[in-house]
Amino acid sequence: MAGGVAKNDQRRLAEVSGLARDRALLGRSSTAERVADILRDRITEGYFPPGVRLSEEGIGGALGVSRNTLREAFRLLTHERLLVHRLNRGVFVRLVTVADLDDIYRVRTLVECAAVRGLGASPHDAGVAEAIAAIEAAVRAGETASHDRAWQDLSTANIRFHQAIVALAGSPRTDELMRGVLAELRLVFHVMDDPRRFHAPYLTRNRQIVEALQAGDAAEAERLLVSYLEDSRSQLSGAYAQHIAEQ
């Protein structure tokens, strides 16, 4: 029996020793994730527009990271569908297809409407009240941006409005999912390059949705949101298809 215990102890020590050798991998992974965060922000801001090739040498030098770290960051963003690797050509910011756009809206409708529907009969607990306050803040930011004719700020405020809608679910995993979906959607807006046309008409509808939520009428908020997303999908998909056909 004692011999069996000793062997078990030795095996556990060997397993821990193996994990210790992986410590360096944690550092590299963490750095790659931080680089991916930076590049994701730059891509969604339009700093790297859709279709542009990303220079390993230029980006790696600017950020002071190794080629391996940068390639891991590229891999993470490729998995998020923000980048695409083309054999013997390099890594490019992805151009979204019309089919992709329709699928993005399908996911948005499923997730955003479920988040609102899940409020049920008690939409005013502390967590939900905080989320509704964030939705209200995003609406006000959009209204201010529209008044100031700051159209890119209007686009950002609208994205935050929808992120805050999803936050009603109180689910970090759903928040993460929607962050990727909305980042992909912004690739489409950067191609269209007309945020006023695609965001300003929806300011009034944003206000109506948040007022329904503040009144505790989740059913009405969901009804408004379903109509909102369908109209938005139809408008943007049609314009995007025409734009792609003209290229």
PDB file of C-alpha atoms in Angstrom, residues 1-10:
ATOM      1  CA  MET A   1       0.000   0.000   0.000  1.00  0.00           C
ATOM      2  CA  ALA A   2       2.785   2.396   0.967  1.00  0.00           C
ATOM      3  CA  GLY A   3       4.493   1.653  -2.334  1.00  0.00           C
ATOM      4  CA  GLY A   4       1.300   2.513  -4.214  1.00  0.00           C
ATOM      5  CA  VAL A   5       1.007   5.863  -2.394  1.00  0.00           C
ATOM      6  CA  ALA A   6       4.624   6.677  -3.164  1.00  0.00           C
ATOM      7  CA  LYS A   7       4.072   5.946  -6.835  1.00  0.00           C
ATOM      8  CA  ASN A   8       0.997   8.176  -6.873  1.00  0.00           C
ATOM      9  CA  ASP A   9       2.963  10.980  -5.226  1.00  0.00           C
ATOM     10  CA  GLN A  10       5.735  10.601  -7.791  1.00  0.00           C
TER      11      GLN A  10
END
